[in-house]
Coordinates of N, CA and C in Angstrom, one line a residue:
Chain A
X1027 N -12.7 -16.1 -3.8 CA -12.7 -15.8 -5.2 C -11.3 -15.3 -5.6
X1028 N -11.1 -14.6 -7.1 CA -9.8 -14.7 -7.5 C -9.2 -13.0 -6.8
X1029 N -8.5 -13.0 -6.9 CA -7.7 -11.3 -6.3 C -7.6 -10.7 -7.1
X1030 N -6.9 -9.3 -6.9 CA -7.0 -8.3 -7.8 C -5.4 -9.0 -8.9
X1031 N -5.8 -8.6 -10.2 CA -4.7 -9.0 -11.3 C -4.3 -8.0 -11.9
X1032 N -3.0 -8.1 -12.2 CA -2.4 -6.9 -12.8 C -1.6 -7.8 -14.2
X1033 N -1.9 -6.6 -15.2 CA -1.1 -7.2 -16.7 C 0.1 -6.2 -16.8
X1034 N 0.7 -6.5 -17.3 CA 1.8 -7.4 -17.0 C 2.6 -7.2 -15.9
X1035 N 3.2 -8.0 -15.8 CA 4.1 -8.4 -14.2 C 5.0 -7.8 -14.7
X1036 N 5.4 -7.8 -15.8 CA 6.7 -6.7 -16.4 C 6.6 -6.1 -17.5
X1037 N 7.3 -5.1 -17.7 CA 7.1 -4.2 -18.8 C 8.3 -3.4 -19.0
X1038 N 9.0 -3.7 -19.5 CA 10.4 -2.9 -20.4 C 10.4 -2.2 -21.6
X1039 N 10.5 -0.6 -21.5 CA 9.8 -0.1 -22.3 C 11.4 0.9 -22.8
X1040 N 11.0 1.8 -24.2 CA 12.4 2.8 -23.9 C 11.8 4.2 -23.8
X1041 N 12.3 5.1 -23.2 CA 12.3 6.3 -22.8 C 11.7 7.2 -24.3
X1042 N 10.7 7.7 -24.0 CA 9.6 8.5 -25.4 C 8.6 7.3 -25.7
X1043 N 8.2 6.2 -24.7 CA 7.3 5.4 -25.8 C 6.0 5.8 -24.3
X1044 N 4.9 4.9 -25.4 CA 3.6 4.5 -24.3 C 3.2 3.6 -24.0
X1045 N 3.0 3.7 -22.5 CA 2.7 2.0 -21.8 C 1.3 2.1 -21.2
X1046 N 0.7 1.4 -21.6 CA -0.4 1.0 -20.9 C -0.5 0.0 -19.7
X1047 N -0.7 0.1 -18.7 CA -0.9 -0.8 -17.2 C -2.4 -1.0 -17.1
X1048 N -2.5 -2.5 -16.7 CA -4.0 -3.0 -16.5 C -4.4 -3.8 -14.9
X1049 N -5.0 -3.0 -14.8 CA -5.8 -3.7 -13.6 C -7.0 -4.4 -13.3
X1050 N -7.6 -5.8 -12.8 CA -8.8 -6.3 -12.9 C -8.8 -6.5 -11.2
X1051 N -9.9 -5.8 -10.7 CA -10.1 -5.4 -9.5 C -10.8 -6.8 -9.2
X1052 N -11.1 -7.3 -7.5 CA -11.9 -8.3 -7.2 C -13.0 -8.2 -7.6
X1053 N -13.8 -9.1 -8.0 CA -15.3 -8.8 -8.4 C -16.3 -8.1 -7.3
X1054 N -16.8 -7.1 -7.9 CA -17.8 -6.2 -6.9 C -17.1 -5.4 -6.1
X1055 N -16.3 -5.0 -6.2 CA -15.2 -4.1 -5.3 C -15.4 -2.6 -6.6
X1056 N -16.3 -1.7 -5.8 CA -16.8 -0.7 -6.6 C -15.5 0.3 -6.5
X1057 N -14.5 0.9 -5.4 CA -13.4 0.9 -5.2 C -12.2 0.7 -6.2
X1058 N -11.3 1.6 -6.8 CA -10.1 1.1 -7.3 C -9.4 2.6 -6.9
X1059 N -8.1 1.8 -6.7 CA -6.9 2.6 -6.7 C -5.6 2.4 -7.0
X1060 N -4.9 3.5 -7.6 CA -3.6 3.3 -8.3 C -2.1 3.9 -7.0
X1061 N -1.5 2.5 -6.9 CA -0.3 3.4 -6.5 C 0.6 3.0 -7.3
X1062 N 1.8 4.2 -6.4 CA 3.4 3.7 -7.5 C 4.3 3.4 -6.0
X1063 N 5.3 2.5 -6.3 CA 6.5 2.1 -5.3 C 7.8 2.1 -5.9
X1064 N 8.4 3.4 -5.6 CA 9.4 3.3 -5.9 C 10.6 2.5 -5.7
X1065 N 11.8 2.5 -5.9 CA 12.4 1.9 -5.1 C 13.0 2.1 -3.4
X1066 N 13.0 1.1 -2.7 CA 12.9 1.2 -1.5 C 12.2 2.5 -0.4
X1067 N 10.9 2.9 -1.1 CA 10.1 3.1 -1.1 C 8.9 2.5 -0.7
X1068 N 7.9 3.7 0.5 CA 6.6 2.9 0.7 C 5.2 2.9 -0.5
X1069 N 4.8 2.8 -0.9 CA 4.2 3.1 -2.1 C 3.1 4.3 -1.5
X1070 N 3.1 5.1 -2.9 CA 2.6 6.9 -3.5 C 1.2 6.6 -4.2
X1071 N 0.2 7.4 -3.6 CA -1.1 7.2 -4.2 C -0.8 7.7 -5.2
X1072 N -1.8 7.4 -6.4 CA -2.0 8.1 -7.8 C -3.1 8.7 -8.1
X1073 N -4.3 8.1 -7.8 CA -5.3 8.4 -8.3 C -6.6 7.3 -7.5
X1074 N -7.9 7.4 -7.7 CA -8.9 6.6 -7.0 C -10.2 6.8 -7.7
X1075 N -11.0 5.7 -8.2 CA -12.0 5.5 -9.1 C -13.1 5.0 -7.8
X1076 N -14.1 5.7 -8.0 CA -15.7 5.0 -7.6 C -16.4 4.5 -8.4
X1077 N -16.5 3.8 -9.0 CA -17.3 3.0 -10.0 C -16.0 3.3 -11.5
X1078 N -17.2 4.5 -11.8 CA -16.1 4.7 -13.4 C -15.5 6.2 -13.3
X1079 N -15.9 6.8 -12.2 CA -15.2 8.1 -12.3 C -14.0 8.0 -11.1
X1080 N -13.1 9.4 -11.8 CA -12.2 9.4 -10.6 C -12.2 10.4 -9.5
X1081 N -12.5 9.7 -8.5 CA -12.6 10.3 -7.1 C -11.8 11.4 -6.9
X1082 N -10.8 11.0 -7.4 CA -9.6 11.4 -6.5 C -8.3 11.9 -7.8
X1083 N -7.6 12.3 -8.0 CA -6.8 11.7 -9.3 C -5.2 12.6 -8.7
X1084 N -5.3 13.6 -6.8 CA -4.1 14.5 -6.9 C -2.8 13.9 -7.0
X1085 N -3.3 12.4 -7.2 CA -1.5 11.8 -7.0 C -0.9 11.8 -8.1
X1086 N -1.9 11.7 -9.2 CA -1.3 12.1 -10.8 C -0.1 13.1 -10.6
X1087 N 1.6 12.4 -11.0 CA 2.8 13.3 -11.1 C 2.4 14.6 -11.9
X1088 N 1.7 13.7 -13.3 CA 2.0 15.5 -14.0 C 1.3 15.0 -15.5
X1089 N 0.7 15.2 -16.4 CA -0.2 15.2 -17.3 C 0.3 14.2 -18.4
X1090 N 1.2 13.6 -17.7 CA 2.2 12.5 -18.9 C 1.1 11.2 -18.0
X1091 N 0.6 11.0 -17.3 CA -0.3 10.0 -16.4 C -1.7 10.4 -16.6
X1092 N -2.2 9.2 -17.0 CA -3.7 9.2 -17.0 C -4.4 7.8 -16.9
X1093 N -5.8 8.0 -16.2 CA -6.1 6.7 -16.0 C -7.5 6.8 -16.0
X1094 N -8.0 5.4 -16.4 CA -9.4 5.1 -17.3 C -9.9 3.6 -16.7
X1095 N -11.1 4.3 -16.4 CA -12.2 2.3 -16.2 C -13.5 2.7 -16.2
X1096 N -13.6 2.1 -17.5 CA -14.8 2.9 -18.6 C -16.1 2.3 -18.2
X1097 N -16.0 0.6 -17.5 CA -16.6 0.0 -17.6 C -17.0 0.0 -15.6
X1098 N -16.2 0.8 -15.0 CA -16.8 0.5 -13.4 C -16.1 -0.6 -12.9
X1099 N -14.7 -1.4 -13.7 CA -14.3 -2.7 -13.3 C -13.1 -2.6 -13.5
X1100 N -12.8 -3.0 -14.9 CA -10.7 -2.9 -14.9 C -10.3 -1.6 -15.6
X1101 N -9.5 -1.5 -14.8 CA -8.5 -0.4 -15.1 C -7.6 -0.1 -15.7
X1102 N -7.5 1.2 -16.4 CA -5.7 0.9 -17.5 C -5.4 2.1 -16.8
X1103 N -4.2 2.2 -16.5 CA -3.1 3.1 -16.5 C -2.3 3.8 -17.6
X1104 N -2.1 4.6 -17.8 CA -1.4 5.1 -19.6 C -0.6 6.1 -19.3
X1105 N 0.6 5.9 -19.6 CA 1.6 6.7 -19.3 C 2.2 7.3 -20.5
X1106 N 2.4 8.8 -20.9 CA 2.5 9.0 -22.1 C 4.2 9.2 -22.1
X1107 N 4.8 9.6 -23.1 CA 6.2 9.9 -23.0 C 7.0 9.7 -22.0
X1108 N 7.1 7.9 -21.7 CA 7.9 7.4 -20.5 C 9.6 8.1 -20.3
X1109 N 9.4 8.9 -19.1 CA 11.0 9.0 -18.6 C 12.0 7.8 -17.6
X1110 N 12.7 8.4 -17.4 CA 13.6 6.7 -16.8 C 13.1 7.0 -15.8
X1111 N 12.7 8.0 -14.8 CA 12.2 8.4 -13.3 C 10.8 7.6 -13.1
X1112 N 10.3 7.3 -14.6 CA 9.0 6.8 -14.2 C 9.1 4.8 -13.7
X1113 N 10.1 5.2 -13.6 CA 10.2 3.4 -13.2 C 10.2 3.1 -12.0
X1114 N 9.2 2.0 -11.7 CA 8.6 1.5 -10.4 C 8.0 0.4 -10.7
X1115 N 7.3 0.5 -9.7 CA 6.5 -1.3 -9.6 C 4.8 -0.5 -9.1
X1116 N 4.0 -0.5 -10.0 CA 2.6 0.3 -10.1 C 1.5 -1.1 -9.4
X1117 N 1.2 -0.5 -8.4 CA 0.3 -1.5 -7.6 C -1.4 -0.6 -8.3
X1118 N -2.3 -1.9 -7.9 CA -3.5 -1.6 -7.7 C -4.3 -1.8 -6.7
X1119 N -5.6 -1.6 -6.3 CA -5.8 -2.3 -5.0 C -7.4 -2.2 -4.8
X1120 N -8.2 -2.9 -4.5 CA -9.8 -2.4 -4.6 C -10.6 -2.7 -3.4
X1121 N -11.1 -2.4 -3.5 CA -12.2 -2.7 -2.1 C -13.8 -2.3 -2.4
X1122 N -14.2 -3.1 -1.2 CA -15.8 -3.3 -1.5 C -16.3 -2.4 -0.6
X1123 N -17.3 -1.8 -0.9 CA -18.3 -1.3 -0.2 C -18.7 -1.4 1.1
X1124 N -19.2 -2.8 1.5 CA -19.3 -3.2 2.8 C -18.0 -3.1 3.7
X1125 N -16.9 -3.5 3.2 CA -15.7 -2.9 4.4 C -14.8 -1.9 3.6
X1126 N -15.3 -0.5 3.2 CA -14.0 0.3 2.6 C -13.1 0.7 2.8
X1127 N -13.0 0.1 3.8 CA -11.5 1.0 4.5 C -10.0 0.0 4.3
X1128 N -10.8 -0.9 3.9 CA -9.7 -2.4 3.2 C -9.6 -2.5 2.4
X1129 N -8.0 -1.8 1.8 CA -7.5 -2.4 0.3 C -7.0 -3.7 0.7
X1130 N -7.4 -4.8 -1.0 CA -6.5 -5.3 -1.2 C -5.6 -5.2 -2.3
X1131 N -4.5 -5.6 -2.8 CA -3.9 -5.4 -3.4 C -3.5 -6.2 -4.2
X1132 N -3.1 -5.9 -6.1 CA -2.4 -6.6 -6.6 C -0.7 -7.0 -6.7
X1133 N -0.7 -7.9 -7.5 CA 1.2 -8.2 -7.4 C 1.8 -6.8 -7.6
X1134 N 1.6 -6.1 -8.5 CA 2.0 -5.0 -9.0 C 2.6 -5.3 -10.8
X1135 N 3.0 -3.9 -11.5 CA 3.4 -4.2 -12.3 C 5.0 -3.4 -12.7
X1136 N 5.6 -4.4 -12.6 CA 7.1 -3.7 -12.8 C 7.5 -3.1 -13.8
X1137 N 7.9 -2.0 -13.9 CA 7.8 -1.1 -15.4 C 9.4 -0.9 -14.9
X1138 N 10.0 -0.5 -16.1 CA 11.6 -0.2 -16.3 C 11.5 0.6 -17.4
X1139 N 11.8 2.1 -17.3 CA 11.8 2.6 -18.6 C 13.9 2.8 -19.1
X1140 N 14.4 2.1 -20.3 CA 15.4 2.7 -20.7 C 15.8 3.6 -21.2
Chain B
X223 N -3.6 16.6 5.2 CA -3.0 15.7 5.1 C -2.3 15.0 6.0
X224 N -1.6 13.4 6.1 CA -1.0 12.7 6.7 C 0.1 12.4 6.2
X225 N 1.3 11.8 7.2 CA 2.2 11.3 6.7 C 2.8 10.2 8.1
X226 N 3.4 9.1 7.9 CA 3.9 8.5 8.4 C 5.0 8.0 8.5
X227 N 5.8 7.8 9.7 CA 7.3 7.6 9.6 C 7.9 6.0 10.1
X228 N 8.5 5.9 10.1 CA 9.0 4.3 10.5 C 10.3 4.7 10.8
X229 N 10.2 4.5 11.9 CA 11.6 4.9 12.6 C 12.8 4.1 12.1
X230 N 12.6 2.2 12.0 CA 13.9 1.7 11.6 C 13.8 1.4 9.7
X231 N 14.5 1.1 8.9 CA 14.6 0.8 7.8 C 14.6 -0.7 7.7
X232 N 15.4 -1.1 8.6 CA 15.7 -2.7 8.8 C 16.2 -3.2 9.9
X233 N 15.5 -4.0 10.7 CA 15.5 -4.6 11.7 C 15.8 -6.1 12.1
X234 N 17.2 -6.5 12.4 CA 17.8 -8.2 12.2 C 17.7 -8.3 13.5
X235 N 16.7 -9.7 13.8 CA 16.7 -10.6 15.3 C 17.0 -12.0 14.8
X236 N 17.0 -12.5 15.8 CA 17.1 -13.9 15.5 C 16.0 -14.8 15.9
X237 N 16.0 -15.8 15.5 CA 14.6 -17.0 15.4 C 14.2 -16.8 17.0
X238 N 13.1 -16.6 17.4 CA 12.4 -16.7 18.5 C 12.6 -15.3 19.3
X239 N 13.0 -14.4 19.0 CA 13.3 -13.3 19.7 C 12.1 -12.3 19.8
X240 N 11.8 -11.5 20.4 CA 10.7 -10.6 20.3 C 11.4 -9.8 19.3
X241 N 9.8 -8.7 18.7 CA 10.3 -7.8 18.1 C 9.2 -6.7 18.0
X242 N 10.0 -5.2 18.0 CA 8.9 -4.2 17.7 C 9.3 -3.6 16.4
X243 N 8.3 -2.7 15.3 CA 8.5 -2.1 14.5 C 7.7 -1.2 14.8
X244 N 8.4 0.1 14.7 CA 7.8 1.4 15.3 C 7.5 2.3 14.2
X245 N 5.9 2.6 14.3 CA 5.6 3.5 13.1 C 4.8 4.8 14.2
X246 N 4.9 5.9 13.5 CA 4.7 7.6 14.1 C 3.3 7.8 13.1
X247 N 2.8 8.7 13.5 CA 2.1 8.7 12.2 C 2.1 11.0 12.8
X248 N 1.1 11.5 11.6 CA 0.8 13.0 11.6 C -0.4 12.9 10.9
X249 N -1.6 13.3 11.7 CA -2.8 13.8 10.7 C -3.4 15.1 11.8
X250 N -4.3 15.8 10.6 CA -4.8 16.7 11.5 C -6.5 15.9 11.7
X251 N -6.5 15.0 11.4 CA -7.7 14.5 11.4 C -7.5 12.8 11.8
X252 N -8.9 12.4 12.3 CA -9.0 11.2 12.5 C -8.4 10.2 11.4
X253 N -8.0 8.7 12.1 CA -7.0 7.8 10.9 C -7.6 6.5 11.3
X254 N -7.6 6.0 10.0 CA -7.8 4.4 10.4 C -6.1 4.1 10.5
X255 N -5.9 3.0 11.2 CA -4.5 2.7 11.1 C -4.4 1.3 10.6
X256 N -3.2 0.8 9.7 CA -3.3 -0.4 8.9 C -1.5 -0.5 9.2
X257 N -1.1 -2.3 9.3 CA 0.1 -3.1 8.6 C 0.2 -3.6 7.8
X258 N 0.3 -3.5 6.5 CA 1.1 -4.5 6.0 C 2.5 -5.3 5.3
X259 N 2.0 -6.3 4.9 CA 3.3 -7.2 4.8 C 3.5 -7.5 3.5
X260 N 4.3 -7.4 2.8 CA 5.6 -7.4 1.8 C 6.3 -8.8 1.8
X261 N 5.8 -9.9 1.6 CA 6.8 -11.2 1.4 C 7.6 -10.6 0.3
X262 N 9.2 -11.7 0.4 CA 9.8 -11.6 -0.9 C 9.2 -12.4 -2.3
X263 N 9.3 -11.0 -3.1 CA 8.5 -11.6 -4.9 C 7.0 -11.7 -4.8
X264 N 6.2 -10.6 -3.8 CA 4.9 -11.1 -3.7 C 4.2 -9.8 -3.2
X265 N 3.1 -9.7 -3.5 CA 2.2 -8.5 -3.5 C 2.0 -8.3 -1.8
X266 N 1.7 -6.6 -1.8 CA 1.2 -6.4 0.0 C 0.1 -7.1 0.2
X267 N 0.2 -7.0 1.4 CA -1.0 -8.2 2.2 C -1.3 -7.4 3.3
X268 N -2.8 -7.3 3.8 CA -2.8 -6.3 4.9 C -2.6 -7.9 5.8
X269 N -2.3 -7.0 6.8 CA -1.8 -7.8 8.5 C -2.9 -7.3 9.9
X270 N -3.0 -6.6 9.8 CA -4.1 -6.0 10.9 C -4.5 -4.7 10.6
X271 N -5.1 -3.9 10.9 CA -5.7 -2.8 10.8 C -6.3 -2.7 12.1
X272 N -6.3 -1.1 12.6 CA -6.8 -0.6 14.0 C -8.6 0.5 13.2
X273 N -9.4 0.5 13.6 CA -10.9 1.2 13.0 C -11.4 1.8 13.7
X274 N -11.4 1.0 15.0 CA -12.1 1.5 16.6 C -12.1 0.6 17.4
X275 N -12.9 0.9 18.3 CA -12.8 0.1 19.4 C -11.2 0.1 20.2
X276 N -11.1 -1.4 21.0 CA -10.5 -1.8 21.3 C -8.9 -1.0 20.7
X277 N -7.5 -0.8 21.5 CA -6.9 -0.1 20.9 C -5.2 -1.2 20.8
X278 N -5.4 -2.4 20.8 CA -5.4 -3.3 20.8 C -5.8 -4.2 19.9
X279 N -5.1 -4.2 18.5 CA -5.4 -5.4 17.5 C -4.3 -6.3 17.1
X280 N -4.7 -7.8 16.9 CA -4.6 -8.4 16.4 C -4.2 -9.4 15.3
X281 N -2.8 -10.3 14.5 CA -3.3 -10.9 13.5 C -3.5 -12.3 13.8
X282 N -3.7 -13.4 12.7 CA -3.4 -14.0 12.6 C -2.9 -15.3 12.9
X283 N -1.5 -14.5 12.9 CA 0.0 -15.2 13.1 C 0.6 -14.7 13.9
X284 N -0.1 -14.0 15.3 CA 1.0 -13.6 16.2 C 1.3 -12.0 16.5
X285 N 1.2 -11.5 15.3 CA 1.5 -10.0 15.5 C 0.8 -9.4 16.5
X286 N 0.4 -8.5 16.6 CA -0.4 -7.4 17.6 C 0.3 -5.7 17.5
X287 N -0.7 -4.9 17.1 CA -0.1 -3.7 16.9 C -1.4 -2.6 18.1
X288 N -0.5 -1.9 19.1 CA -1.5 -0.6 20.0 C -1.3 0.8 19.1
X289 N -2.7 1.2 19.2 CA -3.0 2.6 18.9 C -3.0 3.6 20.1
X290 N -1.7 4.9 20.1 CA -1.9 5.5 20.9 C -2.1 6.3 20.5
X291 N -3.2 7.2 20.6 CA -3.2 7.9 20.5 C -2.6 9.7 20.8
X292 N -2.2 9.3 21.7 CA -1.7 10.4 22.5 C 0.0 10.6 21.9
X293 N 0.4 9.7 21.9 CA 1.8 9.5 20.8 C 2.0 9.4 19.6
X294 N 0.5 9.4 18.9 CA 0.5 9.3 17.7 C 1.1 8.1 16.8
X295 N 1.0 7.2 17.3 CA 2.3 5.9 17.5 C 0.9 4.2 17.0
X296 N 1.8 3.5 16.4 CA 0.5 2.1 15.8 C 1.7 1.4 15.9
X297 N 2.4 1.3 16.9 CA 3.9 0.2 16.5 C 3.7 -1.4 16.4
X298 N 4.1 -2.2 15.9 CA 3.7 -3.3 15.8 C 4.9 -4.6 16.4
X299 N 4.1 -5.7 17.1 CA 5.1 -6.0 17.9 C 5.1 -7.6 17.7
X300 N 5.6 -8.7 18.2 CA 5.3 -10.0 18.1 C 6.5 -10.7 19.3
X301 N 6.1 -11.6 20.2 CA 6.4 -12.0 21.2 C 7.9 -13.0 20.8
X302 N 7.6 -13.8 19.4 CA 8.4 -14.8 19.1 C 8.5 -14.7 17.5
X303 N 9.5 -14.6 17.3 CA 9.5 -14.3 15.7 C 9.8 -15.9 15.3
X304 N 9.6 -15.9 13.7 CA 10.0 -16.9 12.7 C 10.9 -16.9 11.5
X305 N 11.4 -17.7 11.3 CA 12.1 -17.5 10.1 C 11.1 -16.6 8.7
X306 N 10.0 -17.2 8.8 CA 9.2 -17.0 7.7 C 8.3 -15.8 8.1
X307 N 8.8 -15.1 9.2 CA 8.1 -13.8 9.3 C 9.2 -12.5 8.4
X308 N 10.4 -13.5 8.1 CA 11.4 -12.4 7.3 C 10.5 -11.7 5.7
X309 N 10.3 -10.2 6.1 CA 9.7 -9.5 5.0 C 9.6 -7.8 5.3
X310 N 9.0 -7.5 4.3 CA 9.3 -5.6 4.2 C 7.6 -5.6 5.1
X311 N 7.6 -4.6 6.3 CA 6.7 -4.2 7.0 C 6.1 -2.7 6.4
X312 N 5.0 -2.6 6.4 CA 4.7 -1.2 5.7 C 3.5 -0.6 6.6
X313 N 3.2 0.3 7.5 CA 2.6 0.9 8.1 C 1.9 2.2 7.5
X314 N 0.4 2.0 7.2 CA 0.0 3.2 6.9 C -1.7 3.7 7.6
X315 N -1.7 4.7 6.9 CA -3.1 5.4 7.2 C -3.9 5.9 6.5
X316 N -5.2 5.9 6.7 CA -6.6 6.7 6.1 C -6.9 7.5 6.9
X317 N -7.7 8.8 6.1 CA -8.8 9.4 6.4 C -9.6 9.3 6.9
X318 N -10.1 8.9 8.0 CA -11.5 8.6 8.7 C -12.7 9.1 8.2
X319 N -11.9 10.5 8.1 CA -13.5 11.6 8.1 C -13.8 11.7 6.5
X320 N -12.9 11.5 5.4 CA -12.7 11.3 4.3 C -14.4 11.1 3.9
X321 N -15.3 12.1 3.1 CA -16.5 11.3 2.4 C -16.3 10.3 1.1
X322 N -16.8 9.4 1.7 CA -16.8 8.4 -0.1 C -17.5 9.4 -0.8
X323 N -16.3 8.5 -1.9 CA -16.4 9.2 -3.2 C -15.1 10.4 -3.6
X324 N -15.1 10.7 -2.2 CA -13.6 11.9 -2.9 C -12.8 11.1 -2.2
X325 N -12.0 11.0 -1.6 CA -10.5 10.7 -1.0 C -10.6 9.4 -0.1
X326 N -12.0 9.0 0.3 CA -12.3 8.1 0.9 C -11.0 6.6 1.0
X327 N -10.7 6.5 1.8 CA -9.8 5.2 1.1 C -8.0 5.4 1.1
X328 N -7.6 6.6 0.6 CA -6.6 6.6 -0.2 C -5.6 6.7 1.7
X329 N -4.8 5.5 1.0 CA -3.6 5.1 2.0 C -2.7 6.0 1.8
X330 N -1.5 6.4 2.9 CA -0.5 7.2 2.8 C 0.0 6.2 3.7
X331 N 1.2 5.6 3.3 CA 2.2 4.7 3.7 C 3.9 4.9 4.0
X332 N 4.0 4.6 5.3 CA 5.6 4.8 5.6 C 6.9 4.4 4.6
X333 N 7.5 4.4 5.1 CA 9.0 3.7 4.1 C 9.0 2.7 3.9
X334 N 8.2 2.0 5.2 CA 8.6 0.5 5.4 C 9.7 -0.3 5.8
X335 N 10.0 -1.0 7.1 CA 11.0 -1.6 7.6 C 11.2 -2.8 6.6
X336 N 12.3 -3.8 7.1 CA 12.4 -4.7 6.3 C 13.2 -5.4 8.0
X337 N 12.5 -6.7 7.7 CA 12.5 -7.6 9.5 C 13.4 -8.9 8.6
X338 N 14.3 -8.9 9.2 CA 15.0 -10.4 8.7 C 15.3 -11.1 9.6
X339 N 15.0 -12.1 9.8 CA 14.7 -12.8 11.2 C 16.0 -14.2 10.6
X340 N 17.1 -14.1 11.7 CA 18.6 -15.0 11.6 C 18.3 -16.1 12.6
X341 N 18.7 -17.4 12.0 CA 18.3 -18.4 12.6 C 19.5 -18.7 13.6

């Protein structure tokens, strides 16, 4: 079946705005998670959803980050008052139940704040 | 908590040569141990993963990475390289004991090498 999808593959935004990042997890993968990869960097947990709550959320930098999947499926990411430090490439990754210990992962989404 | 190290950043062999990429790891707790791979322009891909058993895994295409435990060590190795094994290697780890639902899952990942294999 299809893999996990990330919107948009790029996103150029300027420094004070708000970006939304979207994630659509493989189907039935009750599992989601947010990372960030900086540059030449291994990629930074953010946060982790079990259905529609968040498991997990200590990788959240700082209260300008928040994340939502209302529905137990896709994900948005919302980043409020982007700084230029927030620029990376924001992966997602989900996994099923039956094997949880296996993410897979999407393309990622490349954000650039100016 | 965990954290993992990757000894090299970037690693140049040439077509057919062996190769190791050496990852350390630190938990004070049990780990699942995971590789993955980083093509250029293209999303991570897991490559093998260590769970139990055997301490001795597996991929695919040749790889094979041992769990020692005693060294704390998941280095990853391949007998004959490829051109088209050139890519960013990323070695990470889980929680074992982690209960689903809180932290279950959440990867902590090395630097990541980068293997460029010269023809």
């Amino acid at each position: 079946g299809a893999g996990v999808s990330q919107t948009p593959s790029n996103k150029v935004t300027e420094k004070g705005k708000y970006v939304e990042l979207r994630c659509d997890p493989i189907s039935g993968h009750t599992a989601l998670y947010w990372y960030r990869q900086s540059l030449g960097q291994g990629p930074e947990f953010l946060i982790y959803f079990q259905g529609t709550g968040a498991a997990d959320d200590s990788g959240l930098p700082n209260d300008r980050f928040f994340a939502v999947r209302p529905e137990g499926s896709v994900s948005t990411l919302k980043i409020q008052r982007t700084e230029r430090g927030d620029s990376a490439v924001y992966l997602c990754a989900s996994s099923s139940p039956l094997q949880a210990e296996t993410q897979y992962f999407g393309p990622g989404t490349r954000l650039l704040v100016l | 908590a965990q954290s993992v190290t990757q000894l090299d950043s970037q690693v140049p062999v040439f077509e057919e040569a062996p190769v190791e990429l050496r990852c350390n790891y630190s938990s004070s707790v049990s780990v699942y141990l995971f590789w993955y791979v980083q093509y250029p322009n293209q999303g991570l891909q897991l490559l093998l993963k260590y769970l139990s058993g055997s301490t001795l895994v597996e991929s695919i295409n040749g790889f094979e990475a041992e769990f020692n435990k005693s060294q704390t060590s998941f280095h990853l190795r391949k007998p004959s390289v490829h051109i088209s094994d050139t890519a960013e290697y990323f070695c990470a780890v889980s929680d074992q004991t982690a209960a689903w639902g809180t932290s279950y899952g959440k990867l902590t990942f090395g630097q990541g090498t980068i293997l460029t294999v010269h023809p």
